[in-house]
Coordinates of C-alpha atoms and ligand atoms in Angstrom, one line a residue:
M1 CA 0.0 0.0 0.0
N2 CA 1.4 3.3 -1.0
I3 CA 0.1 6.5 0.6
A4 CA 1.5 8.9 -2.0
T5 CA 1.5 6.9 -5.2
D6 CA 1.2 9.9 -7.4
A7 CA 4.5 11.7 -6.8
R8 CA 4.1 13.6 -10.1
T9 CA 1.1 15.5 -9.0
C10 CA 2.1 15.2 -5.3
S11 CA -1.4 14.1 -4.4
G12 CA -0.3 12.9 -1.0
L13 CA -3.1 11.2 0.8
Q14 CA -5.8 12.4 -1.5
G15 CA -7.7 9.9 -3.7
Q16 CA -6.8 6.9 -1.5
S17 CA -9.8 4.9 -0.2
P18 CA -9.8 4.1 3.5
N19 CA -9.5 0.5 2.5
Q20 CA -6.2 1.1 0.7
L21 CA -4.9 3.0 3.6
G22 CA -5.9 0.3 6.1
R23 CA -5.9 1.5 9.7
L24 CA -4.4 4.8 8.7
G25 CA -7.3 5.4 6.4
V26 CA -9.8 5.0 9.2
I27 CA -8.2 8.0 10.9
M28 CA -7.6 10.1 7.9
S29 CA -10.6 9.4 5.7
D30 CA -12.4 12.6 6.8
L31 CA -11.7 14.5 10.0
T32 CA -8.7 13.4 12.1
K33 CA -9.9 13.2 15.7
N34 CA -8.6 13.2 19.2
F35 CA -8.1 9.8 21.0
I36 CA -9.5 9.9 24.5
N37 CA -10.4 7.0 26.7
G38 CA -10.0 4.5 23.8
R39 CA -12.3 6.4 21.4
W40 CA -11.7 8.7 18.4
V41 CA -13.6 11.9 19.2
E42 CA -14.1 15.4 17.9
S43 CA -13.5 18.4 20.0
P44 CA -16.8 20.0 21.2
S45 CA -15.2 23.3 20.0
G46 CA -16.2 22.2 16.4
A47 CA -13.1 24.1 15.2
T48 CA -10.6 22.5 12.8
F49 CA -7.1 23.0 11.4
E50 CA -5.4 21.7 8.3
S51 CA -2.3 19.6 7.9
R52 CA -0.4 20.6 4.7
N53 CA 2.3 19.1 2.6
P54 CA 5.2 21.6 2.9
A55 CA 6.6 20.5 -0.5
T56 CA 3.4 21.2 -2.4
G57 CA 1.1 23.2 -0.2
E58 CA -1.6 20.5 -0.6
V59 CA -4.0 19.9 2.2
L60 CA -3.4 16.3 3.6
G61 CA -6.0 16.3 6.2
V62 CA -8.4 18.3 8.4
C63 CA -8.1 17.8 12.2
T64 CA -10.2 18.6 15.2
R65 CA -8.9 21.8 16.9
S66 CA -9.0 21.2 20.7
N67 CA -8.9 23.3 23.7
A68 CA -8.8 23.1 27.5
E69 CA -12.1 21.1 27.6
D70 CA -10.5 18.3 25.6
V71 CA -7.4 18.4 27.8
E72 CA -9.7 18.0 30.8
A73 CA -11.4 14.9 29.3
A74 CA -8.0 13.4 28.3
V75 CA -6.5 13.9 31.7
A76 CA -9.6 12.5 33.4
A77 CA -9.3 9.3 31.3
A78 CA -5.6 9.1 32.0
V79 CA -6.1 9.5 35.8
N80 CA -8.8 6.9 35.7
A81 CA -6.7 4.4 33.8
F82 CA -3.6 4.9 36.0
D83 CA -4.2 2.6 38.9
R84 CA -5.0 -0.4 36.8
W85 CA -2.2 0.2 34.4
R86 CA 0.4 0.7 37.1
K87 CA -0.7 -2.7 38.7
T88 CA -0.4 -4.5 35.3
P89 CA 2.8 -6.4 35.5
A90 CA 5.5 -4.6 33.6
P91 CA 6.3 -7.6 31.3
R92 CA 2.6 -7.6 30.2
R93 CA 2.7 -3.8 29.6
A94 CA 5.8 -4.5 27.5
E95 CA 4.1 -7.1 25.4
I96 CA 1.8 -4.4 24.1
L97 CA 4.8 -2.2 23.2
F98 CA 6.4 -5.2 21.5
R99 CA 3.3 -5.7 19.4
A100 CA 3.2 -2.0 18.5
A101 CA 6.8 -2.3 17.3
E102 CA 5.9 -5.3 15.1
I103 CA 3.0 -3.3 13.6
M104 CA 5.3 -0.3 12.9
L105 CA 7.8 -2.5 11.3
R106 CA 5.1 -4.0 9.0
R107 CA 3.8 -0.5 8.2
K108 CA 7.2 1.2 7.9
E109 CA 6.9 2.3 4.3
D110 CA 3.4 3.7 4.8
L111 CA 4.5 5.6 7.9
A112 CA 7.7 6.9 6.2
Q113 CA 5.7 8.2 3.2
L114 CA 3.3 9.9 5.6
V115 CA 6.3 11.5 7.4
T116 CA 7.6 12.8 4.0
N117 CA 4.2 14.1 3.0
E118 CA 3.4 15.8 6.2
M119 CA 6.8 17.1 7.4
G120 CA 8.8 17.3 4.2
K121 CA 12.0 15.3 4.9
V122 CA 13.1 13.1 2.0
I123 CA 11.9 9.5 2.0
A124 CA 15.2 7.9 3.1
E125 CA 15.0 10.1 6.2
G126 CA 11.3 9.4 6.6
R127 CA 12.2 5.7 6.9
G128 CA 14.9 6.6 9.4
D129 CA 12.4 8.5 11.5
V130 CA 10.1 5.4 11.6
Q131 CA 13.1 3.1 12.2
E132 CA 14.1 5.1 15.2
A133 CA 10.6 4.8 16.6
I134 CA 10.7 1.0 16.0
D135 CA 14.1 0.8 17.7
M136 CA 12.9 2.8 20.7
T137 CA 9.7 0.7 21.0
Y138 CA 11.6 -2.6 21.0
Y139 CA 14.2 -1.2 23.4
M140 CA 11.6 0.0 25.9
A141 CA 9.6 -3.2 25.5
G142 CA 12.8 -4.9 26.8
E143 CA 12.6 -2.7 29.9
G144 CA 9.4 -4.6 30.8
R145 CA 11.8 -7.3 32.2
R146 CA 14.5 -5.0 33.4
Q147 CA 13.7 -1.6 35.1
F148 CA 16.4 -2.8 37.5
G149 CA 16.4 -1.5 41.0
L150 CA 19.1 -1.9 43.6
V151 CA 19.8 -4.1 46.6
A152 CA 22.6 -3.1 48.9
P153 CA 24.0 -4.2 52.3
V154 CA 22.5 -2.3 55.2
E155 CA 24.1 -1.0 58.4
L156 CA 22.0 -2.8 61.0
P157 CA 21.6 -6.6 61.6
N158 CA 18.4 -8.4 60.4
K159 CA 17.5 -5.6 58.1
F160 CA 17.2 -5.6 54.3
G161 CA 17.4 -2.6 51.9
M162 CA 16.4 -2.1 48.3
C163 CA 15.2 0.6 46.0
L164 CA 12.8 0.3 43.1
R165 CA 11.0 2.4 40.5
D166 CA 7.5 3.7 40.8
P167 CA 5.5 5.3 38.0
I168 CA 4.7 9.0 38.5
G169 CA 1.1 9.1 37.3
V170 CA -0.1 11.0 34.2
V171 CA 2.7 12.2 31.9
G172 CA 2.0 15.2 29.6
A173 CA 4.1 14.6 26.4
I174 CA 4.5 17.7 24.1
T175 CA 6.4 17.1 20.9
P176 CA 7.8 19.0 17.9
W177 CA 7.2 18.3 14.2
N178 CA 10.7 17.5 13.0
F179 CA 10.7 13.8 14.1
P180 CA 6.9 13.3 14.1
I181 CA 7.0 9.5 14.7
A182 CA 10.4 9.0 16.5
I183 CA 10.2 11.8 19.2
P184 CA 6.7 10.8 20.4
C185 CA 8.0 7.2 20.9
W186 CA 11.0 8.5 22.8
K187 CA 8.5 9.8 25.4
L188 CA 5.5 7.5 25.2
M189 CA 7.4 4.2 25.3
P190 CA 9.4 4.7 28.5
A191 CA 6.5 6.4 30.2
L192 CA 4.2 3.5 29.4
V193 CA 6.5 0.6 30.2
L194 CA 7.1 2.1 33.6
G195 CA 3.3 2.2 34.3
N196 CA 2.5 5.8 33.7
T197 CA -0.5 6.9 31.6
V198 CA -0.1 9.6 29.0
V199 CA -1.8 12.6 27.5
F200 CA 0.1 13.3 24.2
K201 CA 0.0 16.7 22.5
P202 CA 1.7 16.5 19.1
A203 CA 2.9 19.4 17.0
E204 CA 0.2 21.2 15.0
D205 CA 2.3 20.7 11.8
T206 CA 2.2 16.9 12.1
P207 CA -1.1 15.7 13.5
L208 CA -1.6 12.9 11.0
C209 CA 1.7 11.2 11.9
A210 CA 0.7 11.4 15.5
A211 CA -2.7 9.9 14.9
A212 CA -1.1 7.1 12.8
L213 CA 1.2 6.2 15.8
I214 CA -1.7 6.3 18.3
A215 CA -3.8 4.0 16.0
I216 CA -0.9 1.5 16.2
L217 CA -0.9 1.6 19.9
E218 CA -4.6 1.1 19.9
E219 CA -4.3 -1.8 17.6
A220 CA -1.5 -3.3 19.7
G221 CA -4.0 -3.6 22.6
L222 CA -3.4 -0.6 24.9
P223 CA -6.3 -0.4 27.3
P224 CA -8.6 2.7 27.1
G225 CA -7.3 5.8 28.8
V226 CA -3.7 4.6 29.0
V227 CA -2.7 6.8 26.0
N228 CA -4.7 9.8 25.1
M229 CA -4.0 12.3 22.3
V230 CA -5.3 15.9 22.0
L231 CA -4.7 17.7 18.7
G232 CA -4.3 21.4 18.3
Y233 CA -2.1 24.4 19.0
G234 CA 0.4 25.1 21.8
E235 CA -1.5 27.9 23.6
E236 CA -4.8 26.1 23.3
V237 CA -3.8 22.5 24.2
G238 CA -0.2 22.5 25.4
A239 CA -0.6 25.3 28.0
P240 CA -3.7 23.7 29.7
L241 CA -1.9 20.4 29.7
V242 CA 1.2 21.9 31.4
E243 CA -1.0 23.7 34.0
H244 CA -3.3 20.8 34.8
P245 CA -3.1 19.9 38.5
Q246 CA -3.5 16.2 37.8
V247 CA -0.5 16.0 35.4
P248 CA 2.6 15.8 37.7
C249 CA 5.2 15.2 34.9
I250 CA 5.7 17.1 31.7
S251 CA 8.1 15.9 29.0
F252 CA 8.7 18.6 26.4
T253 CA 10.8 18.7 23.2
G254 CA 10.8 21.9 21.2
S255 CA 12.1 25.5 21.1
N256 CA 13.9 27.3 23.9
E257 CA 11.3 30.0 23.9
V258 CA 8.4 27.7 24.7
G259 CA 10.5 25.4 26.9
R260 CA 11.5 28.3 29.2
Q261 CA 7.8 29.4 29.5
I262 CA 6.9 25.8 30.5
A263 CA 9.8 25.7 33.0
I264 CA 8.5 28.8 34.8
K265 CA 5.0 27.3 35.0
C266 CA 6.3 23.9 36.2
A267 CA 8.5 25.5 38.8
H268 CA 5.5 27.4 40.2
L269 CA 3.4 24.3 40.2
G270 CA 6.1 22.0 41.6
K271 CA 6.0 19.6 38.6
R272 CA 8.7 17.3 37.4
L273 CA 9.8 18.6 34.0
H274 CA 12.0 17.1 31.3
L275 CA 13.1 19.6 28.6
E276 CA 14.9 18.9 25.3
M277 CA 15.4 22.1 23.3
G278 CA 17.5 23.7 20.7
G279 CA 21.1 23.3 19.5
K280 CA 23.9 25.2 17.9
N281 CA 26.0 22.2 17.0
A282 CA 29.4 22.3 15.6
I283 CA 31.7 20.2 13.5
I284 CA 35.4 20.9 14.2
V285 CA 37.7 20.1 11.2
M286 CA 41.3 20.0 12.1
D287 CA 44.2 20.4 9.7
D288 CA 45.0 16.6 9.8
A289 CA 41.4 15.6 9.0
D290 CA 40.4 13.3 6.1
L291 CA 38.6 16.1 4.2
D292 CA 36.6 13.8 1.9
L293 CA 35.1 12.1 5.0
A294 CA 34.6 15.5 6.7
M295 CA 32.8 16.9 3.7
D296 CA 30.3 14.0 3.6
G297 CA 29.7 14.5 7.3
I298 CA 29.2 18.2 7.0
V299 CA 26.8 18.1 4.1
W300 CA 24.7 15.4 5.8
S301 CA 24.7 17.2 9.2
A302 CA 24.1 20.7 7.9
F303 CA 21.6 20.0 5.1
G304 CA 20.0 16.7 6.1
T305 CA 16.3 17.3 7.1
S306 CA 16.9 20.8 5.6
G307 CA 18.9 21.7 8.7
Q308 CA 15.8 21.1 10.9
R309 CA 17.3 18.7 13.3
C310 CA 18.1 19.7 16.9
T311 CA 21.6 18.1 16.2
A312 CA 22.1 19.9 12.8
A313 CA 25.6 21.3 12.2
S314 CA 25.2 25.0 11.9
R315 CA 28.8 25.8 12.7
I316 CA 31.8 24.4 10.9
I317 CA 34.8 25.3 13.1
T318 CA 37.7 25.0 10.7
H319 CA 41.4 25.1 11.1
N320 CA 42.9 27.9 9.1
A321 CA 45.2 25.6 7.2
V322 CA 42.2 23.8 5.5
K323 CA 39.7 26.6 5.5
N324 CA 40.0 27.7 1.9
E325 CA 39.8 24.2 0.5
L326 CA 37.0 23.2 2.8
S327 CA 35.0 26.4 1.9
E328 CA 35.4 25.8 -1.8
R329 CA 34.3 22.2 -1.6
L330 CA 31.4 22.9 0.7
V331 CA 30.1 25.7 -1.6
D332 CA 30.3 23.3 -4.5
R333 CA 28.5 20.5 -2.7
A334 CA 25.8 22.8 -1.4
A335 CA 25.1 24.2 -4.8
Q336 CA 24.7 20.7 -6.2
L337 CA 22.1 19.5 -3.8
R338 CA 18.8 18.7 -5.5
L339 CA 15.7 20.2 -3.8
G340 CA 12.2 18.8 -4.2
Y341 CA 9.3 16.8 -3.0
G342 CA 10.8 14.0 -0.9
L343 CA 9.0 11.1 -2.6
L344 CA 10.5 11.9 -6.0
P345 CA 13.7 10.0 -6.9
N346 CA 17.0 11.7 -6.6
V347 CA 15.9 14.5 -4.3
D348 CA 18.5 15.3 -1.7
M349 CA 16.7 18.0 0.4
G350 CA 13.1 18.7 1.1
P351 CA 11.3 21.9 2.1
V352 CA 11.3 23.6 5.5
V353 CA 8.2 23.0 7.5
N354 CA 6.1 26.1 6.8
E355 CA 6.0 29.7 5.8
Q356 CA 7.0 31.0 9.2
A357 CA 10.1 28.8 9.1
L358 CA 11.0 30.2 5.7
E359 CA 10.6 33.8 7.0
K360 CA 12.7 33.1 10.1
I361 CA 15.5 31.5 8.1
H362 CA 15.5 34.4 5.6
G363 CA 15.5 36.8 8.5
Y364 CA 18.7 35.2 9.9
V365 CA 20.3 35.4 6.5
M366 CA 19.6 39.2 6.5
I367 CA 21.0 39.4 10.0
G368 CA 24.2 37.6 9.0
V369 CA 24.7 40.0 6.0
Q370 CA 24.2 43.0 8.3
E371 CA 26.6 41.6 10.8
G372 CA 29.3 41.4 8.1
A373 CA 29.3 37.7 7.6
K374 CA 30.5 36.6 4.1
K375 CA 27.7 34.8 2.3
L376 CA 29.4 32.1 0.1
V377 CA 26.3 30.4 -1.4
G378 CA 22.5 30.3 -1.1
G379 CA 20.7 32.7 1.1
E380 CA 17.3 32.8 -0.6
R381 CA 14.1 30.9 -1.2
A382 CA 14.2 28.4 -4.0
T383 CA 11.3 29.0 -6.4
D384 CA 12.3 27.2 -9.7
G385 CA 9.4 25.4 -11.3
D386 CA 7.4 23.2 -8.8
L387 CA 9.5 24.4 -5.9
A388 CA 7.5 27.6 -5.9
R389 CA 4.5 25.6 -4.5
G390 CA 6.4 24.7 -1.4
Y391 CA 8.7 26.1 1.3
F392 CA 12.1 25.5 -0.1
F393 CA 15.2 27.4 0.9
K394 CA 18.6 27.1 -0.8
P395 CA 21.4 25.5 1.1
T396 CA 23.4 28.4 2.5
V397 CA 27.0 28.8 3.7
F398 CA 28.5 31.8 5.4
E399 CA 31.9 32.6 6.7
A400 CA 31.4 34.1 10.1
T401 CA 32.9 34.9 13.5
P402 CA 32.0 33.0 16.7
D403 CA 30.1 35.9 18.3
M404 CA 27.8 36.8 15.5
R405 CA 24.1 36.1 16.1
I406 CA 24.1 33.6 13.2
S407 CA 26.8 31.7 15.0
Q408 CA 25.0 31.8 18.4
E409 CA 21.3 31.5 17.7
E410 CA 19.4 28.5 16.4
I411 CA 18.2 29.1 12.8
F412 CA 16.7 25.7 12.3
G413 CA 17.2 25.7 8.5
P414 CA 19.8 24.8 5.9
V415 CA 22.3 27.5 6.9
T416 CA 25.8 26.8 8.2
N417 CA 28.7 29.0 9.1
I418 CA 32.4 28.3 8.5
I419 CA 34.3 29.7 11.5
P420 CA 38.1 29.8 11.1
V421 CA 40.3 29.0 14.1
R422 CA 44.1 28.5 14.7
S423 CA 44.3 25.6 17.1
L424 CA 42.4 22.7 18.7
E425 CA 42.2 24.7 22.0
E426 CA 40.6 27.7 20.2
A427 CA 38.2 25.3 18.3
I428 CA 37.0 23.7 21.5
A429 CA 36.6 27.1 23.2
V430 CA 34.5 28.4 20.3
N431 CA 32.5 25.1 20.3
N432 CA 31.7 25.4 24.0
H433 CA 30.8 29.1 23.8
T434 CA 27.1 29.1 23.0
R435 CA 24.0 29.0 25.1
Y436 CA 23.3 25.4 23.7
G437 CA 25.2 22.2 24.4
L438 CA 23.7 19.3 22.4
S439 CA 26.1 17.8 19.8
T440 CA 29.7 18.3 18.6
A441 CA 31.8 16.4 16.0
I442 CA 35.5 16.5 15.4
Y443 CA 37.4 15.3 12.4
T444 CA 41.0 14.5 13.1
R445 CA 43.4 11.6 12.5
D446 CA 45.3 12.3 15.7
V447 CA 44.2 10.2 18.6
N448 CA 45.6 12.7 21.1
R449 CA 43.4 15.4 19.7
A450 CA 40.4 13.1 19.7
F451 CA 40.9 12.3 23.4
T452 CA 41.5 16.0 24.2
A453 CA 38.1 16.7 22.6
I454 CA 36.5 13.8 24.6
R455 CA 37.8 15.5 27.8
D456 CA 37.1 19.2 27.0
V457 CA 34.1 19.4 24.7
S458 CA 31.1 20.2 27.0
T459 CA 28.1 19.0 24.9
G460 CA 25.9 16.1 25.7
I461 CA 26.9 14.2 22.6
L462 CA 30.2 14.0 20.8
Y463 CA 31.2 12.2 17.5
I464 CA 34.8 11.5 16.5
N465 CA 35.1 11.4 12.7
A466 CA 31.4 11.4 12.0
G467 CA 28.9 14.3 11.7
T468 CA 26.7 15.7 14.5
I469 CA 23.7 13.5 13.8
G470 CA 23.3 9.7 14.3
A471 CA 22.2 9.0 17.9
E472 CA 21.2 5.5 18.8
V473 CA 18.3 4.7 21.1
H474 CA 20.2 2.8 23.8
F475 CA 22.5 5.8 24.6
P476 CA 21.4 8.8 26.6
F477 CA 20.3 11.7 24.4
G478 CA 20.3 15.3 25.4
G479 CA 22.3 18.4 25.9
T480 CA 24.0 20.6 28.4
R481 CA 23.5 24.4 29.1
G482 CA 20.4 25.8 27.4
T483 CA 19.6 22.7 25.5
G484 CA 18.0 20.9 28.4
N485 CA 17.5 20.8 32.1
G486 CA 19.7 17.9 33.1
H487 CA 17.5 15.0 32.1
R488 CA 18.2 12.6 29.3
E489 CA 16.0 11.0 26.7
A490 CA 16.7 7.4 25.5
G491 CA 19.0 4.8 27.1
V492 CA 18.2 3.6 30.6
Q493 CA 18.6 7.2 31.7
A494 CA 15.2 7.9 30.2
L495 CA 13.7 5.8 32.9
D496 CA 14.7 8.4 35.5
T497 CA 12.5 11.0 33.8
F498 CA 9.4 8.9 34.0
S499 CA 9.7 7.2 37.4
E500 CA 10.3 8.0 41.1
W501 CA 12.8 6.0 43.1
K502 CA 11.4 4.4 46.2
S503 CA 13.8 3.1 48.9
V504 CA 12.4 0.2 50.9
Y505 CA 13.8 -1.0 54.3
V506 CA 12.6 -4.3 55.7
D507 CA 13.5 -4.8 59.4
Y508 CA 13.1 -8.5 60.4
S509 CA 14.8 -8.1 63.8
G510 CA 11.6 -7.8 65.8
R511 CA 12.8 -4.9 67.8
L512 CA 13.4 -1.2 67.4
Q513 CA 16.7 -0.6 65.6
R514 CA 17.8 3.0 65.2
A515 CA 19.8 3.9 62.1
Q516 CA 22.9 6.1 62.9
I517 CA 22.2 5.6 66.6
D518 CA 22.5 1.9 67.4
V519 CA 26.0 1.8 66.0
E520 CA 27.7 -0.8 68.3
Ligands
NAD1 P1 7.9 24.7 19.4 O1 8.6 25.0 20.7 O2 7.4 25.8 18.6 O3 6.8 23.6 19.6 C1 7.0 22.4 20.3 C2 5.7 21.9 20.9 O4 5.3 22.8 21.9 C3 4.5 21.9 19.9 O5 3.7 20.7 20.1 C4 3.8 23.1 20.2 O6 2.4 23.1 19.9 C5 3.9 23.2 21.7 N1 3.7 24.5 22.3 C6 3.9 25.7 21.8 N2 3.6 26.7 22.7 C7 3.2 26.0 23.8 C8 2.8 26.5 25.1 N3 2.7 27.8 25.4 N4 2.6 25.6 26.1 C9 2.7 24.3 25.8 N5 3.1 23.8 24.6 C10 3.3 24.7 23.6 O7 9.1 23.9 18.6 P2 9.0 23.3 17.1 O8 9.1 24.4 16.2 O9 7.8 22.3 17.0 O10 10.3 22.4 17.1 C11 11.6 22.9 16.8 C12 12.4 23.0 18.0 O11 12.5 21.8 18.7 C13 13.8 23.4 17.7 O12 14.3 24.4 18.6 C14 14.6 22.2 17.9 O13 16.0 22.3 18.2 C15 13.9 21.5 19.0 N6 14.1 20.1 19.1 C16 14.9 19.6 20.1 C17 15.2 18.3 20.2 C18 16.1 17.8 21.3 O14 16.0 16.6 21.5 N7 16.9 18.6 21.9 C19 14.7 17.4 19.2 C20 13.9 17.9 18.2 C21 13.6 19.3 18.1

């Protein structure tokens, strides 16, 4: 089954019967609804919003536009389902996740095409998005039989001590559009396997991907109320979810601007908050680097997903000795990238997500020019032929200095800056000097330099001789400084976000034993 068979006319989901689309078609045949207490329901608001293909401008679906009333219903369902779900043995909870992963695997191509249609990334990357979701779901299903606690010796006789994980309650999961299948799974799967229930608020740009994922969890057998999804905008759905008194844990991935607002609210309300926000990631290229290898890593990291990855390389910190050669080669490679609708063959780079993104990126190009940065290639909207129908921006390379705004602020588009430096020490200092701390890469053939970088680079992720993107689900993912708030997504570390530690002491002495006092 092929969701977007007609790549020539870019017809997306149009013209496919619900039967052809299978389960996806049931959700997307007319109005895409909320999922509350195991039922697909419209918002009583009666309002709607559209999901559009950013490559073609075509409407893919019409969705119910929710508000605080829908959040209230979703939270009530999640609260109601919590006690039963937390008492369901973790291996049984995990079996449902395992089935969901199997369904995702079978539907991988359909889901990938949906990602490309709704969010714009090229189909190979759409498949990667879905594969990451599958990997995360299998991995967290494995946690059904792990979630290891700790048993340790205790200081008094005839006493036993252990600690174990408890679920928190209702988790509010708020996600961006750039990984519309993977990022929701990074939050939902650990939260669920630990015994929490969830109210999920996906990005307004990718509601159909979210609905497709939730339909898979429904099909896998998740009981009513355990996962609920409310579609709509940040202020109308996200804000009431953050503020709801019966949602003790919020997990947010998105921009710093929104994340900071949420942090202030959660601090006032005393909520547990997990933040994954922006990046200003750098690739350091030393004078001994394999430049062919570095060039492939730079092009992939700077222009993959049209630069719309939190780990995208928007700074290329380059040793002076190789700067001219690297600049020339990068300009050449950027100019050769083929832009287009991501389901068409031979397309290297898709559109950016929407009109506002296009304006923001263009605004930063203007800022860079005003700041005196040297524009080497690109810098404008791409409008040739069919590209005029979508939101395409030409791959852009500047030569800039470390303190310019374009070297400090997240642009979230296909724009990268070459920043010349004289030494490894200067490169690392420049790398560490931004408000973000997500991902860094270094290209060098010198093992001493590689280990110096491992010691001194202060981002949450570091690659040696590979670009800034390529995280795997069993390693912790997240950033230092303004990128996050100390939590990590993925790996066993993700379990800490969605559970409370409970220490348990069992005294089988039959008498009062006082810790720290009866020390004989
Ligand atoms: P965004 O902050 O605009 O939106 C993210 C989500 O928050 C959306 O669902 C949105 O509706 C919701 N939201 C908006 N206002 C809200 C409010 N007042 N209260 C509650 N929720 C609200 O971000 P975006 O444009 O969707 O995503 C791009 C950003 O995400 C970039 O900054 C990128 O770096 C970041 N990101 C970070 C990671 C990471 O793991 N560090 C991964 C992917 C994306």
